[in-house]
Coordinates of N, CA and C in Angstrom, one line a residue:
X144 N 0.8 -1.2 0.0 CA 0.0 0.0 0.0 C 0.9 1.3 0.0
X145 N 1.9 1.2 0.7 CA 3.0 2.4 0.6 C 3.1 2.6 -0.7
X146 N 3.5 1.5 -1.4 CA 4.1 1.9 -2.6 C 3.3 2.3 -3.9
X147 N 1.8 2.0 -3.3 CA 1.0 2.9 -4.3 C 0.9 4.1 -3.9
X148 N 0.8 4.8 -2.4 CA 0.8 6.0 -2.0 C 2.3 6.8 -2.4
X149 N 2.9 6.2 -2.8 CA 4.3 6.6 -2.9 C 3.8 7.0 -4.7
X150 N 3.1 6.0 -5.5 CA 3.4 5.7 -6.8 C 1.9 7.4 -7.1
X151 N 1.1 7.5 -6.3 CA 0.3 8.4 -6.4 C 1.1 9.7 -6.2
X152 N 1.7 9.9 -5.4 CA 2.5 11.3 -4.9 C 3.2 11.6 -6.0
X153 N 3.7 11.0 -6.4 CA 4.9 10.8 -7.4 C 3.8 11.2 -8.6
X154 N 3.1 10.8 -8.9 CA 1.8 10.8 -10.3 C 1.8 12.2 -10.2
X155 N 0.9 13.1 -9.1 CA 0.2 14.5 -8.8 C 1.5 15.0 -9.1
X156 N 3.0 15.0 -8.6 CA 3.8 15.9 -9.6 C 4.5 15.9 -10.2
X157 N 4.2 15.2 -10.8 CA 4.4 15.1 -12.4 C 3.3 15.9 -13.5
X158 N 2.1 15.5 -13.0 CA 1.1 16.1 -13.5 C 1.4 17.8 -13.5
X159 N 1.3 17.8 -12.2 CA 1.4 19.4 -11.9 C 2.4 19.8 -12.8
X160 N 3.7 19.4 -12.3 CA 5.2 20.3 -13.4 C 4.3 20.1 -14.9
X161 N 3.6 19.3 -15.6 CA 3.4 19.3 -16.7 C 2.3 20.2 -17.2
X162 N 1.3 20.5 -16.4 CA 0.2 21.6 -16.5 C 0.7 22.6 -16.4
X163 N 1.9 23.1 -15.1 CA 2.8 24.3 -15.4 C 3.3 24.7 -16.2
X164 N 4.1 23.5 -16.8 CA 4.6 24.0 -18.5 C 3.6 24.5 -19.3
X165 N 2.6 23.7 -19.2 CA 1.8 24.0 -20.7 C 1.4 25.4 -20.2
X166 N 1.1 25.7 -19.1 CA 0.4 27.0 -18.8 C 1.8 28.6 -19.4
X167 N 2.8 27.9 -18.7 CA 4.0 28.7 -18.9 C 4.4 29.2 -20.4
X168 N 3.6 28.4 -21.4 CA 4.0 28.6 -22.6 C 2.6 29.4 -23.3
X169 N 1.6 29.4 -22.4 CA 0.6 29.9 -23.2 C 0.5 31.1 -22.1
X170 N 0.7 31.2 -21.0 CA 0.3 32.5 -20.1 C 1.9 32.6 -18.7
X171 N 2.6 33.1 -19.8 CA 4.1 32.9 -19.3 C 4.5 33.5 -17.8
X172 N 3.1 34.4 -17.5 CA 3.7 35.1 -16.4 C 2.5 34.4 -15.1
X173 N 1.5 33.7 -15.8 CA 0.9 33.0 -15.0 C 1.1 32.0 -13.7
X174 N 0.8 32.3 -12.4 CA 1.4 31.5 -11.0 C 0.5 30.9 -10.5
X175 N 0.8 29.4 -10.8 CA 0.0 28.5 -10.4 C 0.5 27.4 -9.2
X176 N 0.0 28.2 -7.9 CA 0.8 27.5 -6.6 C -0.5 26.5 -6.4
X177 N 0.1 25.5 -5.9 CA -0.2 24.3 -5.0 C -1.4 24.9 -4.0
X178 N -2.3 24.2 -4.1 CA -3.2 24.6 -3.5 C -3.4 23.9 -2.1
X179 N -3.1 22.6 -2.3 CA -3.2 21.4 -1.4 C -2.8 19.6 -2.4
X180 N -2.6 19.1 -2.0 CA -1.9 17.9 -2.1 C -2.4 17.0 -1.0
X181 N -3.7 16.2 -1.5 CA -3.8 15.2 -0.6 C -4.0 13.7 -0.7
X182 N -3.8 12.7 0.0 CA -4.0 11.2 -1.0 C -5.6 10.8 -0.2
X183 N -6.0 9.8 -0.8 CA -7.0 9.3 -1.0 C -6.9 7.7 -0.6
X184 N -7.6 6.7 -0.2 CA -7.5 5.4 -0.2 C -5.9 5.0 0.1
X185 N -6.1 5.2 1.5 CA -4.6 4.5 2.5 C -5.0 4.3 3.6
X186 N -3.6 3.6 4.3 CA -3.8 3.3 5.4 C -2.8 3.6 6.1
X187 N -3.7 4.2 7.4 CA -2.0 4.8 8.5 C -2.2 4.3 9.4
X188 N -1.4 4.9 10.9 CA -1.3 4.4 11.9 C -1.6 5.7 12.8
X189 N -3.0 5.8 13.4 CA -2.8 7.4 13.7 C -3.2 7.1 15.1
X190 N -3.5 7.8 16.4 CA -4.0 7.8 17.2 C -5.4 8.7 18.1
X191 N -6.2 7.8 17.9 CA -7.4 8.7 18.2 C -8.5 8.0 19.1
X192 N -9.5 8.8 19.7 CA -10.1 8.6 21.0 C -11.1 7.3 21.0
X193 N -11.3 6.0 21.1 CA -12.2 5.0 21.6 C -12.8 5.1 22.7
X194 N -14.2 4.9 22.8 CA -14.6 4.6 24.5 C -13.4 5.7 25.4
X195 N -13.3 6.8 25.1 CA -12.1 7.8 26.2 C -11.1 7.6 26.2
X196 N -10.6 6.5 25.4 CA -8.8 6.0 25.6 C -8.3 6.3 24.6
X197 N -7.3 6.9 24.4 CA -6.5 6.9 23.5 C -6.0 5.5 22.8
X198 N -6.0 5.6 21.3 CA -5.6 4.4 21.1 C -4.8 4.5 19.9
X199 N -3.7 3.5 19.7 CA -3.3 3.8 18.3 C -3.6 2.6 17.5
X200 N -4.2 3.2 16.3 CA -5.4 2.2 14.8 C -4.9 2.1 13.8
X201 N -5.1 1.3 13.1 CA -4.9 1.2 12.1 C -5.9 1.7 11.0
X202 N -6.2 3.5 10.3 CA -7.7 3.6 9.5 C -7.4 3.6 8.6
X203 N -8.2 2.9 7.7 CA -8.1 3.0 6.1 C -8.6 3.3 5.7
X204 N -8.6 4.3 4.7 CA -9.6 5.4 3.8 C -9.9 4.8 2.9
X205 N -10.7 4.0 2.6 CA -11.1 3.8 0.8 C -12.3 4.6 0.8
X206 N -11.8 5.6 -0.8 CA -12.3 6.7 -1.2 C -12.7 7.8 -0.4
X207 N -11.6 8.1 0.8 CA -11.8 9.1 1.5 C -10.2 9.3 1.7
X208 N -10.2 10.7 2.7 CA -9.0 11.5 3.0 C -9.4 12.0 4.3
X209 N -7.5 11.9 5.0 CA -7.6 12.6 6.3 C -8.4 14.3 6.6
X210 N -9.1 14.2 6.9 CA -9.7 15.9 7.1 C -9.2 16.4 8.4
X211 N -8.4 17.3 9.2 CA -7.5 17.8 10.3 C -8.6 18.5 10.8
X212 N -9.3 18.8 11.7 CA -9.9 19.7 12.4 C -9.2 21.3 12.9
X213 N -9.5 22.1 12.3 CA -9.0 23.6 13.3 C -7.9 23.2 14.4
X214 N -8.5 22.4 15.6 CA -7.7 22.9 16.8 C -6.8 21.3 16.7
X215 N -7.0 20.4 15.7 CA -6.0 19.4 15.9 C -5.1 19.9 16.4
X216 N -4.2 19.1 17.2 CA -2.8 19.3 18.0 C -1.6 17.9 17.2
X217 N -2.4 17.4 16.4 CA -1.8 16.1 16.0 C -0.8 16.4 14.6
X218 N -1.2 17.3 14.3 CA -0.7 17.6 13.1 C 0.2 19.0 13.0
X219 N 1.0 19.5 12.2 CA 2.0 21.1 12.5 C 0.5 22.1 12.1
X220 N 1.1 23.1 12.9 CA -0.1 24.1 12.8 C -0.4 24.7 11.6
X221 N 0.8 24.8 10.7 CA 0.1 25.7 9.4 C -0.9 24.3 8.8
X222 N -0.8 22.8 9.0 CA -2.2 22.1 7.8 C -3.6 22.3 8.9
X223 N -3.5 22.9 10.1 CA -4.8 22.6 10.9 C -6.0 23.7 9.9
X224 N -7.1 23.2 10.1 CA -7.9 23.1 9.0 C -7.8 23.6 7.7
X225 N -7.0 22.4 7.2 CA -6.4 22.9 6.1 C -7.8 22.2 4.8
X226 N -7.5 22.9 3.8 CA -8.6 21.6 3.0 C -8.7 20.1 2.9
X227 N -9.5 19.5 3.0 CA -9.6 18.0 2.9 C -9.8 17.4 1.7
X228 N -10.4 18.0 0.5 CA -10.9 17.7 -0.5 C -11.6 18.8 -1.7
X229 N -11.9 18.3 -2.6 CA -13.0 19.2 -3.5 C -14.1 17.9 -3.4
X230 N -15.5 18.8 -3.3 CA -16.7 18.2 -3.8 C -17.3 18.3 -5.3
X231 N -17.4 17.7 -6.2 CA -18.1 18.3 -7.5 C -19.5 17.7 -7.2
X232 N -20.4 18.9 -7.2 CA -21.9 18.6 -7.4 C -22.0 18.0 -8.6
X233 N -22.0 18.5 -9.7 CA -22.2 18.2 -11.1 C -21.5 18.6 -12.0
X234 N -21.0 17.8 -13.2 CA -20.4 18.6 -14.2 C -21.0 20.1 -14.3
X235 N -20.0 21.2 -14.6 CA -20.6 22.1 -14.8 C -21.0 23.2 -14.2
X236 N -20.9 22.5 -12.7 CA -21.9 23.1 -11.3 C -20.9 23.4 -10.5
X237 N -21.5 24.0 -9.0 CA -20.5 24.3 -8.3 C -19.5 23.0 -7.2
X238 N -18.3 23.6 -7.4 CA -17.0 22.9 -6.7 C -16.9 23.9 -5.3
X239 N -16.5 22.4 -4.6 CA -16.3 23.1 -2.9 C -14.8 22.7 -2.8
X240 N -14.2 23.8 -2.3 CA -13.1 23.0 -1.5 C -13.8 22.8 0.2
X241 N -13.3 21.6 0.6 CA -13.6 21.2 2.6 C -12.8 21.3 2.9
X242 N -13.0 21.4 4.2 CA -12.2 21.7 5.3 C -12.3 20.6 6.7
X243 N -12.1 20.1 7.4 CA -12.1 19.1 8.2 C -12.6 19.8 9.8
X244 N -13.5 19.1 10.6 CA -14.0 20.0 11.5 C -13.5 19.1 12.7
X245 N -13.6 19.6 14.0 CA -13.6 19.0 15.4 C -14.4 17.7 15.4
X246 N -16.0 18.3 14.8 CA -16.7 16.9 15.0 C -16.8 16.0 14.1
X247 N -15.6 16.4 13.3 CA -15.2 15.3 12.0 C -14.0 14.1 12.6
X248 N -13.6 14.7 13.7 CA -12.4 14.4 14.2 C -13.1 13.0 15.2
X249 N -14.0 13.4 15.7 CA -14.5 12.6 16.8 C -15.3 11.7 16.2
X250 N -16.3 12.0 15.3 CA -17.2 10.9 14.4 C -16.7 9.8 13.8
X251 N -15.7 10.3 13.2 CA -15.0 9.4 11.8 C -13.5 9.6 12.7
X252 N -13.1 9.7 12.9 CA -11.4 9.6 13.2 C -10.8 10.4 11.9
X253 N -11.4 12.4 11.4 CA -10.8 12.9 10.7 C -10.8 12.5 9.5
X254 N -12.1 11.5 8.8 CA -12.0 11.4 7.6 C -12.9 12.3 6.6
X255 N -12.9 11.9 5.4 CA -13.9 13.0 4.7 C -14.0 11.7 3.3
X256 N -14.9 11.9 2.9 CA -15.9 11.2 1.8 C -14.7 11.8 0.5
X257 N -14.2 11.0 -0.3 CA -13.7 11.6 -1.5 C -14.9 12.3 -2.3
X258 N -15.5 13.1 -3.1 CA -16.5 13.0 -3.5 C -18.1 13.2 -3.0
X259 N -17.9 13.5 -1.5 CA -19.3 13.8 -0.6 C -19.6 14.8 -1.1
X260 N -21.0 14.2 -1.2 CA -22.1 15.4 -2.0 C -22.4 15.5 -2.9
X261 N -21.9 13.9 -3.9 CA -22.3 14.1 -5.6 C -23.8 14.0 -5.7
X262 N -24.0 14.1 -6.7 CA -25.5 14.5 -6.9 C -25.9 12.6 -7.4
X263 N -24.9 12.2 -7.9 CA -25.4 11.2 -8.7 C -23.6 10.5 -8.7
X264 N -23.9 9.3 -9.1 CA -22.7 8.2 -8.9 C -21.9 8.5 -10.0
X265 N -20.6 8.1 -10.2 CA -19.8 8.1 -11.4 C -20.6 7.1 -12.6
X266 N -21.2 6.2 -12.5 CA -21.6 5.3 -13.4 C -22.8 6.2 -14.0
X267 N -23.7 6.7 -13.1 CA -24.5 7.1 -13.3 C -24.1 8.5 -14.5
X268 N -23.3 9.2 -13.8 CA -23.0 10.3 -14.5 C -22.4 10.3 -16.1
X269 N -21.7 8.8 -16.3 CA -20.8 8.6 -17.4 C -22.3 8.1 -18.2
X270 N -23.3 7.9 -17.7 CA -25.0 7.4 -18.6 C -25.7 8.6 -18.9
X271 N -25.0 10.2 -18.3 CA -25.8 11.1 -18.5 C -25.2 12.0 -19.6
X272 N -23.7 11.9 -19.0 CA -23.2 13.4 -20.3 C -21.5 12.4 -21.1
X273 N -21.4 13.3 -22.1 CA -20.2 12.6 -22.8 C -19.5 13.5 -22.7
X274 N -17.9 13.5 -22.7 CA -17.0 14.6 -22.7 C -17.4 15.9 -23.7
X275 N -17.9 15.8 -24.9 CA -18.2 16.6 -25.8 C -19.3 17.6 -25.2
X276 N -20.5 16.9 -24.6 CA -21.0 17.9 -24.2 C -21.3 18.9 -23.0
X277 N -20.2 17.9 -21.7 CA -19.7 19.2 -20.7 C -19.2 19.8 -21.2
X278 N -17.9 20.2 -22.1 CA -17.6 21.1 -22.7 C -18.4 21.9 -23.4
X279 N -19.2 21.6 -24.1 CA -19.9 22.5 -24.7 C -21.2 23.0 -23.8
X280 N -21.3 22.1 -22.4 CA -22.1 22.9 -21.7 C -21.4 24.1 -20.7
X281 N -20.0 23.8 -20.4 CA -19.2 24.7 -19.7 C -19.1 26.2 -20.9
X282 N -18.9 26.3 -21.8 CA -18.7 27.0 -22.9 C -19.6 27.8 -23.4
X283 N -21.2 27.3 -23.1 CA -22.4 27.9 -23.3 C -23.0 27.2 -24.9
X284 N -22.3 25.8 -24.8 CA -22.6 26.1 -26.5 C -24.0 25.1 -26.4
X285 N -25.2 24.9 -27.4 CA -25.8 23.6 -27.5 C -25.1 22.7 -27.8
X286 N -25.4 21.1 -27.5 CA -24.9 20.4 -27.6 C -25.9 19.6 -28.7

């Protein structure tokens, strides 16, 4: 499992340096900082409250991410409520970045839904629109 978390980290920048370039050659003065960097579907070793005891677990995120709460103490202070994720309602529609809360911390042990709040499933979604005509719905055009 490391070595997929290793093999994803390693993916995001790459990606990134490569969207840089291309941006750098069409909008040369353009500054496109890191917004957040976070993985998805792992497993750590963190320590968090059971029945009042501290314990140390083993949690594994499939299709979720750590979300830090504001006053975490577990983490360095500049990631405390840092973003957790983006939500996409819908092609087209509005994007959230989240943020991770206290009583996210205590519920879930600081996890967050990759994708909480879609309107409709990936399967479902790939039965509704085809690449051609988000674009052309993002763009204003008929499709």
């Amino acid at each position: 499992m490391r070595a997929g978390i290793n093999c994803a980290l390693a993916n995001r920048q790459i990606l990134t340096h490569l969207t840089r370039q291309v941006f750098a050659k069409i909008l040369p003065k353009a500054y496109l900082p890191l917004l957040y960097d976070v993985s998805h579907n792992t497993c750590k070793v963190e320590k968090h409250r059971v029945d009042g005891q501290l314990k140390k677990l083993h949690v594994h995120r499939k299709g979720a991410t750590r979300a830090f709460g504001p006053a975490t103490s577990t983490c360095p202070r500049i990631a405390r409520g840092r973003p957790a994720g983006a939500d996409r309602r819908q092609h087209g529609h509005a994007s959230y970045i989240l943020g991770g809360t206290e009583a996210g911390m205590q519920l879930a042990f600081g996890s967050a839904c990759h994708g909480a709040g879609r309107a409709m499933s990936r399967h479902q979604a790939l039965k509704n629109w085809s690449g051609s005509k988000v674009i052309n719905d993002l763009f204003g055009h008929a499709s």
